[in-house]
Coordinates of C-alpha atoms in Angstrom, one line a residue:
M1 CA -38.4 -23.0 -16.5
L2 CA -34.9 -22.4 -15.0
S3 CA -33.3 -23.4 -18.2
T4 CA -34.9 -20.5 -20.0
I5 CA -33.3 -17.9 -17.8
Y6 CA -30.3 -16.2 -19.4
Y7 CA -27.2 -17.5 -17.7
G8 CA -25.9 -14.0 -17.1
W9 CA -28.5 -13.6 -14.4
W10 CA -27.1 -16.6 -12.6
V11 CA -23.8 -14.8 -12.6
V12 CA -25.5 -11.7 -11.2
L13 CA -27.1 -13.8 -8.5
A14 CA -23.8 -15.4 -7.4
C15 CA -22.0 -12.0 -7.4
F16 CA -25.0 -10.6 -5.4
I17 CA -24.7 -13.1 -2.7
I18 CA -20.8 -12.8 -2.5
N19 CA -21.2 -9.0 -2.3
L20 CA -23.8 -9.3 0.4
Y21 CA -21.6 -11.4 2.7
V22 CA -18.3 -9.6 2.0
G23 CA -19.9 -6.2 2.2
G24 CA -21.7 -7.2 5.4
I25 CA -18.8 -8.7 7.3
I26 CA -15.9 -6.7 6.1
F27 CA -17.3 -3.2 5.3
F28 CA -20.5 -2.4 7.1
S29 CA -20.1 -4.6 10.3
F30 CA -16.6 -3.3 11.3
T31 CA -18.1 -0.4 13.0
A32 CA -19.5 -2.9 15.5
F33 CA -16.1 -4.2 16.3
F34 CA -14.6 -0.7 16.7
E35 CA -15.6 -0.1 20.4
P36 CA -15.0 -3.7 21.7
I37 CA -11.5 -3.7 20.3
Q38 CA -10.7 -0.3 21.5
R39 CA -11.8 -1.2 25.1
E40 CA -9.7 -4.3 25.1
F41 CA -6.4 -2.9 23.7
G42 CA -6.8 0.8 24.6
W43 CA -5.8 1.8 21.0
S44 CA -6.7 5.3 19.7
Y45 CA -9.5 5.8 17.2
T46 CA -6.9 6.9 14.7
Q47 CA -4.9 3.7 15.2
I48 CA -7.9 1.5 14.6
S49 CA -9.0 3.6 11.7
I50 CA -5.7 3.0 9.9
A51 CA -6.5 -0.7 9.9
T52 CA -9.7 0.0 7.9
S53 CA -7.6 2.1 5.5
L54 CA -5.4 -0.9 5.1
R55 CA -8.4 -2.9 4.2
G56 CA -9.1 -0.3 1.6
L57 CA -5.9 -1.4 -0.3
E58 CA -8.4 -3.9 -1.9
M59 CA -9.3 -0.9 -4.0
G60 CA -5.8 0.6 -4.0
I61 CA -2.6 -1.2 -4.7
F62 CA -4.4 -4.4 -5.4
A63 CA -7.3 -3.1 -7.6
P64 CA -5.2 -2.1 -10.6
I65 CA -3.3 -5.5 -10.3
V66 CA -6.6 -7.4 -10.1
G67 CA -7.9 -5.3 -13.1
F68 CA -5.0 -6.7 -15.2
L69 CA -5.5 -10.2 -13.8
V70 CA -9.2 -10.4 -14.4
D71 CA -8.6 -9.4 -18.1
R72 CA -6.0 -12.1 -18.4
F73 CA -7.4 -15.0 -16.3
G74 CA -11.1 -14.2 -15.9
F75 CA -13.0 -13.6 -12.7
R76 CA -13.9 -17.2 -11.7
K77 CA -10.5 -18.0 -10.4
L78 CA -10.1 -14.8 -8.6
L79 CA -13.6 -15.1 -6.8
L80 CA -12.6 -18.6 -5.7
G81 CA -9.1 -17.5 -4.4
G82 CA -10.5 -14.4 -2.8
S83 CA -13.1 -16.3 -0.9
V84 CA -10.4 -18.6 0.6
I85 CA -8.1 -15.7 1.6
I86 CA -10.8 -13.7 3.3
G87 CA -11.8 -16.7 5.4
I88 CA -8.1 -17.2 6.4
G89 CA -7.7 -13.5 7.1
L90 CA -10.8 -13.4 9.4
V91 CA -9.7 -16.5 11.4
V92 CA -6.2 -15.2 11.9
L93 CA -7.5 -11.8 12.9
S94 CA -9.4 -13.5 15.8
F95 CA -5.9 -14.2 17.4
T96 CA -4.7 -10.7 17.3
Q97 CA -2.5 -9.6 20.2
S98 CA -0.8 -6.6 18.9
L99 CA -1.4 -3.6 16.7
L100 CA 1.1 -4.8 14.1
M101 CA -0.7 -8.2 13.9
F102 CA -4.0 -6.3 13.6
Y103 CA -2.7 -4.4 10.6
L104 CA -1.2 -7.5 8.9
C105 CA -4.4 -9.4 9.2
F106 CA -6.3 -6.4 7.5
L107 CA -3.8 -6.5 4.7
L108 CA -4.5 -10.2 4.2
I109 CA -8.2 -9.6 4.2
A110 CA -7.7 -6.7 1.6
L111 CA -5.9 -9.2 -0.6
G112 CA -8.7 -11.6 -0.5
A113 CA -11.3 -8.8 -0.9
G114 CA -9.6 -7.7 -4.1
G115 CA -10.5 -11.1 -5.6
C116 CA -14.1 -11.1 -4.4
T117 CA -15.6 -7.7 -4.9
S118 CA -15.4 -4.4 -6.8
V119 CA -13.2 -4.9 -9.8
V120 CA -14.0 -8.6 -10.3
T121 CA -17.8 -8.4 -9.9
L122 CA -18.3 -5.2 -11.9
T123 CA -16.3 -6.7 -14.7
A124 CA -18.3 -10.0 -14.6
V125 CA -21.6 -8.1 -15.1
A126 CA -20.1 -5.8 -17.8
V127 CA -18.9 -8.8 -19.8
W128 CA -22.3 -10.6 -19.6
F129 CA -24.6 -7.5 -20.3
R130 CA -25.0 -4.7 -22.7
K131 CA -28.6 -3.5 -23.0
N132 CA -29.6 -3.7 -19.3
V133 CA -26.1 -3.4 -17.8
G134 CA -27.3 -0.6 -15.4
L135 CA -30.0 -2.8 -14.1
A136 CA -27.8 -5.8 -13.8
M137 CA -25.2 -3.8 -12.0
G138 CA -27.8 -2.4 -9.8
I139 CA -29.0 -5.9 -8.8
M140 CA -25.5 -7.1 -8.2
A141 CA -24.4 -4.1 -6.2
S142 CA -27.6 -4.4 -4.2
G143 CA -25.9 -7.4 -2.7
F144 CA -23.3 -5.1 -1.1
G145 CA -26.2 -3.0 0.3
A146 CA -28.1 -6.0 1.5
G147 CA -25.0 -6.8 3.5
G148 CA -26.6 -4.5 6.1
L149 CA -28.8 -7.4 7.1
I150 CA -25.7 -9.1 8.6
V151 CA -24.9 -6.0 10.9
P152 CA -27.5 -6.9 13.6
L153 CA -26.3 -10.6 13.6
V154 CA -22.7 -9.5 14.0
V155 CA -23.6 -7.0 16.9
F156 CA -25.5 -9.9 18.5
L157 CA -22.6 -12.3 18.1
I158 CA -20.1 -9.9 19.5
D159 CA -22.1 -9.0 22.5
A160 CA -23.0 -12.8 23.1
C161 CA -19.7 -14.6 22.5
G162 CA -17.1 -11.8 22.0
W163 CA -15.5 -10.3 19.0
R164 CA -12.8 -13.0 18.5
L165 CA -15.2 -16.0 18.2
T166 CA -17.4 -13.9 16.0
L167 CA -14.5 -13.5 13.5
V168 CA -14.0 -17.3 13.4
I169 CA -17.7 -17.8 12.6
L170 CA -17.6 -15.2 9.9
G171 CA -14.4 -16.7 8.3
A172 CA -16.0 -20.2 8.2
G173 CA -19.1 -18.6 6.6
M174 CA -17.0 -17.0 3.9
W175 CA -15.7 -20.5 2.9
L176 CA -19.1 -22.1 3.0
L177 CA -20.6 -19.5 0.7
G178 CA -17.9 -18.2 -1.4
I179 CA -16.3 -21.3 -2.7
P180 CA -19.4 -22.9 -4.2
L181 CA -20.8 -19.6 -5.5
S182 CA -17.5 -18.9 -7.3
L183 CA -17.9 -22.2 -9.3
I184 CA -21.3 -21.0 -10.6
V185 CA -19.6 -18.1 -12.4
R186 CA -18.5 -18.4 -16.0
D187 CA -15.9 -16.0 -17.4
R188 CA -17.5 -15.3 -20.8
P189 CA -21.0 -16.0 -22.5
E190 CA -19.2 -17.6 -25.3
H191 CA -18.0 -20.3 -22.9
V192 CA -21.5 -21.6 -22.6
G193 CA -22.5 -20.9 -26.2
L194 CA -24.2 -17.5 -25.6
S195 CA -23.7 -13.8 -26.6
P196 CA -23.7 -10.8 -24.2
E197 CA -27.2 -9.8 -23.3
G198 CA -28.5 -7.2 -25.7
L199 CA -26.2 -8.3 -28.6
G200 CA -26.8 -10.6 -31.4
P201 CA -24.5 -13.5 -32.3
E202 CA -22.7 -11.2 -34.7
S203 CA -21.8 -7.5 -34.5
S204 CA -20.6 -5.0 -37.0
Q205 CA -16.8 -4.8 -37.6
T206 CA -17.0 -1.7 -39.6
T207 CA -15.1 1.3 -38.4
P208 CA -16.8 4.7 -39.2
E209 CA -14.8 7.7 -40.3
G210 CA -13.3 9.6 -37.5
E211 CA -12.8 6.5 -35.4
R212 CA -10.3 3.7 -35.1
P213 CA -10.4 0.2 -33.6
V214 CA -9.9 0.1 -29.8
S215 CA -7.3 -2.5 -30.2
T216 CA -5.0 0.1 -32.0
T217 CA -1.6 0.3 -30.3
G218 CA -1.6 2.9 -27.6
A219 CA -5.5 3.2 -27.4
F220 CA -5.5 2.1 -23.7
V221 CA -2.8 4.6 -22.8
E222 CA -4.6 7.3 -24.7
M223 CA -7.9 6.6 -23.0
I224 CA -6.6 6.7 -19.5
K225 CA -4.8 10.0 -20.3
R226 CA -8.1 11.7 -21.3
R227 CA -9.5 14.3 -18.9
S228 CA -12.8 12.5 -18.7
F229 CA -11.1 9.5 -17.2
L230 CA -9.3 11.8 -14.7
Y231 CA -12.6 13.5 -13.7
L232 CA -14.2 10.0 -13.0
N233 CA -11.2 9.0 -10.9
I234 CA -11.4 12.2 -8.8
A235 CA -15.2 11.8 -8.4
E236 CA -14.6 8.2 -7.1
T237 CA -11.9 9.4 -4.7
V238 CA -14.4 11.8 -3.2
R239 CA -17.2 9.3 -3.1
M240 CA -15.1 6.7 -1.2
M241 CA -13.7 9.4 1.2
A242 CA -17.4 10.2 2.3
V243 CA -18.6 6.7 2.3
T244 CA -15.8 5.1 4.3
A245 CA -15.7 7.9 6.9
V246 CA -19.4 7.7 7.5
V247 CA -19.7 4.0 7.5
I248 CA -16.7 3.2 9.7
H249 CA -17.3 6.0 12.3
M250 CA -21.1 5.8 12.4
M251 CA -21.5 3.9 15.7
P252 CA -18.7 5.8 17.4
Y253 CA -20.2 9.1 16.2
L254 CA -23.7 8.3 17.4
S255 CA -22.4 6.9 20.7
S256 CA -20.6 10.3 21.2
L257 CA -23.9 11.9 20.9
G258 CA -25.3 9.7 23.6
I259 CA -27.3 7.4 21.3
P260 CA -27.5 3.8 22.6
R261 CA -25.4 1.1 20.9
S262 CA -28.5 -0.9 20.0
T263 CA -29.9 2.2 18.1
S264 CA -26.6 3.0 16.4
G265 CA -26.3 -0.6 15.4
A266 CA -29.7 -0.4 13.8
V267 CA -28.8 2.7 11.9
A268 CA -25.5 1.1 10.7
A269 CA -27.7 -1.8 9.4
A270 CA -30.3 0.5 7.8
L271 CA -27.7 2.5 5.9
P272 CA -26.7 -0.2 3.3
L273 CA -30.2 -1.5 3.2
V274 CA -31.7 1.9 2.3
S275 CA -28.9 2.2 -0.3
I276 CA -30.4 -0.7 -2.2
A277 CA -33.1 1.7 -3.5
G278 CA -30.4 3.8 -5.0
R279 CA -28.6 0.9 -6.6
F280 CA -31.8 -0.4 -8.2
G281 CA -33.3 3.0 -9.0
F282 CA -30.3 4.9 -10.3
G283 CA -29.1 1.9 -12.2
W284 CA -32.4 1.6 -13.9
W285 CA -32.5 5.4 -14.7
G286 CA -28.8 5.2 -15.9
D287 CA -30.0 2.8 -18.7
R288 CA -32.6 5.4 -19.8
F289 CA -31.2 8.9 -19.2
D290 CA -27.8 10.6 -19.5
K291 CA -25.6 8.7 -16.9
R292 CA -23.7 11.9 -16.1
I293 CA -26.9 13.7 -15.0
V294 CA -28.0 10.6 -12.9
M295 CA -24.6 10.2 -11.3
A296 CA -24.6 13.9 -10.5
A297 CA -27.9 13.6 -8.7
T298 CA -26.4 10.8 -6.5
F299 CA -23.5 13.1 -5.5
F300 CA -26.0 15.9 -4.6
M301 CA -27.9 13.4 -2.3
M302 CA -24.6 12.5 -0.6
S303 CA -23.7 16.1 -0.1
A304 CA -27.1 16.9 1.4
G305 CA -27.0 13.7 3.5
A306 CA -23.5 14.6 5.0
F307 CA -24.9 18.1 5.9
A308 CA -27.9 16.5 7.7
F309 CA -25.4 14.1 9.5
C310 CA -24.0 17.2 11.3
Y311 CA -27.2 17.8 13.1
V312 CA -28.3 14.3 14.1
H313 CA -30.1 15.2 17.4
S314 CA -33.4 13.8 16.6
T315 CA -35.0 10.8 14.9
G316 CA -36.3 13.0 12.1
I317 CA -32.9 14.2 11.1
L318 CA -31.4 10.8 11.4
L319 CA -34.1 9.5 9.0
L320 CA -33.5 12.4 6.6
F321 CA -29.8 11.5 6.5
L322 CA -30.5 7.9 5.7
L323 CA -33.0 8.8 2.9
L324 CA -30.4 11.1 1.3
F325 CA -27.0 9.7 1.9
A326 CA -27.8 6.0 1.5
P327 CA -29.5 6.0 -1.9
G328 CA -26.8 8.5 -3.1
F329 CA -23.8 6.4 -2.3
G330 CA -25.6 3.2 -3.5
G331 CA -26.6 4.8 -6.9
S332 CA -23.1 6.3 -7.5
M333 CA -21.5 2.9 -6.9
V334 CA -23.6 1.4 -9.7
L335 CA -23.1 4.2 -12.1
R336 CA -19.3 4.2 -12.0
G337 CA -19.2 0.9 -13.8
S338 CA -22.0 1.6 -16.3
I339 CA -20.4 5.0 -17.2
L340 CA -17.1 3.3 -17.7
Q341 CA -18.6 0.7 -20.0
E342 CA -20.6 3.2 -22.1
Y343 CA -18.0 6.0 -22.4
F344 CA -14.8 4.0 -22.5
G345 CA -15.9 0.6 -23.9
M346 CA -15.2 -3.0 -22.9
A347 CA -11.8 -3.7 -24.5
Y348 CA -9.9 -2.7 -21.4
F349 CA -12.7 -2.6 -18.8
G350 CA -11.0 -4.7 -16.2
K351 CA -7.8 -2.6 -16.3
M352 CA -9.7 0.6 -16.3
I353 CA -12.1 -0.2 -13.5
G354 CA -9.0 -1.4 -11.6
I355 CA -7.5 2.2 -12.0
V356 CA -10.7 3.8 -10.9
M357 CA -11.0 1.6 -7.8
G358 CA -7.3 2.3 -7.1
S359 CA -8.0 6.0 -7.2
A360 CA -11.0 5.5 -5.0
S361 CA -8.8 3.9 -2.4
I362 CA -7.1 7.2 -1.8
G363 CA -10.4 8.4 -0.5
G364 CA -11.0 5.2 1.3
I365 CA -7.7 5.7 3.2
I366 CA -8.1 9.4 3.8
G367 CA -11.8 9.4 4.9
P368 CA -11.8 7.1 8.0
T369 CA -8.3 8.1 9.1
L370 CA -9.1 11.8 8.9
A371 CA -12.4 11.2 10.8
G372 CA -10.5 9.3 13.6
W373 CA -7.9 11.9 13.8
A374 CA -10.5 14.7 14.1
F375 CA -12.2 13.0 17.0
D376 CA -8.9 12.2 18.8
T377 CA -7.8 15.8 18.3
I378 CA -10.9 18.0 18.8
G379 CA -13.4 15.5 20.2
S380 CA -15.9 16.0 17.4
Y381 CA -16.7 14.7 13.9
T382 CA -18.7 17.7 12.8
L383 CA -16.0 19.5 10.8
V384 CA -15.3 16.3 8.9
W385 CA -19.0 16.0 7.9
Y386 CA -19.0 19.6 6.7
G387 CA -15.9 19.0 4.6
L388 CA -17.4 15.9 3.0
C389 CA -20.6 17.8 2.2
G390 CA -18.6 20.4 0.4
I391 CA -16.3 18.2 -1.7
S392 CA -19.2 15.9 -2.6
G393 CA -21.1 18.9 -4.0
A394 CA -17.9 20.1 -5.9
A395 CA -17.5 16.7 -7.6
I396 CA -20.7 17.3 -9.4
F397 CA -19.1 19.7 -11.7
L398 CA -16.4 17.2 -12.7
I399 CA -18.9 14.4 -13.4
M400 CA -20.9 16.7 -15.9
K401 CA -17.6 17.3 -17.8
I402 CA -17.0 13.6 -18.6
K403 CA -17.2 12.9 -22.4
P404 CA -17.2 9.6 -24.3
A405 CA -13.8 8.2 -25.5
V406 CA -15.3 5.5 -27.6
S407 CA -18.2 5.4 -30.1
A408 CA -21.4 3.3 -29.8
S409 CA -19.7 0.9 -32.2
G410 CA -16.8 0.5 -29.7
N411 CA -14.2 2.4 -31.7
V412 CA -11.9 5.1 -30.3
L413 CA -13.0 8.6 -31.0
N414 CA -10.3 10.8 -32.5

């Protein structure tokens, strides 16, 4: 029975679990560490937020480099190395005694995360799938959303045994899960005698008039110079600015409104879990409808959700925020990869998704730092949420202007 399952789905499963753990412990759970660390060291919200921005270098300086490495060496070795480095980074972080050490540990974690998430897992799915790439990416990316399941456990561990021991436990867990799962992954279908899902053993090599092979010298440079690629990069910058600001500052923001830590922790866990609906749903819709329209819908939901976040004074509004923002950011995360594959092809996918994630890191650095600065300066996050609402809505117009750079046959359009 199991032998009849296409091996690409095992790759998706391995990436799903890695995303679940890495997303849960590094991205979604850090909001639970925020206040205990602030109380122990007395650092400002801005100083702590800078550390999360350094972690965002996983999508910044490291992402384009990882993009080139994954095209050259494959993703199996990067997943394995990333798992080892993340575990080391978390354990060393537990010994933090100074702000400098705090920052250096986050840089180490960012280095490891660069090999475990984003560029690597997206490329893995894109290499193995064609026809159902949106669904496969949706399932894989849902692991990141399912990381919300870990947040209550992290909150419990911090409250029960302190934030330092919690980091040691999480680091050991990274080794126990990440290393064996990395060994399941195969770099290409051909390595196990298969073809990419949705393609036959052979594909047409003809080049229609008005097109040229993507391997043509300068094709990669030409594609990244196109305005459509610029629009996608700007949209990703905006998306990550909104997502990181909300995720990192969710518990401090809700606490500032007088909401109990147990409740804000539950909301922090619910956000990625609710986003799973967007990852599955919008990924599936993206396989069947114009990906630009589907992605624009996700940005509209994020914009509306950010607006609702400004008025979280009741359970009803908090629920509305979750139902809008979470599926929106979950769906947009899936669609960036499937749009890149369909509109720009697979020849340079690793390099191009690395550049896109590098651009996104700009937003990932600005978002949480700006939110922390706003709270330190004016004692409120409201203006930040209004701003994120506006720019998320404006990004819709850029998304709708994206045009294909390659044809269905994979050749560059002149």
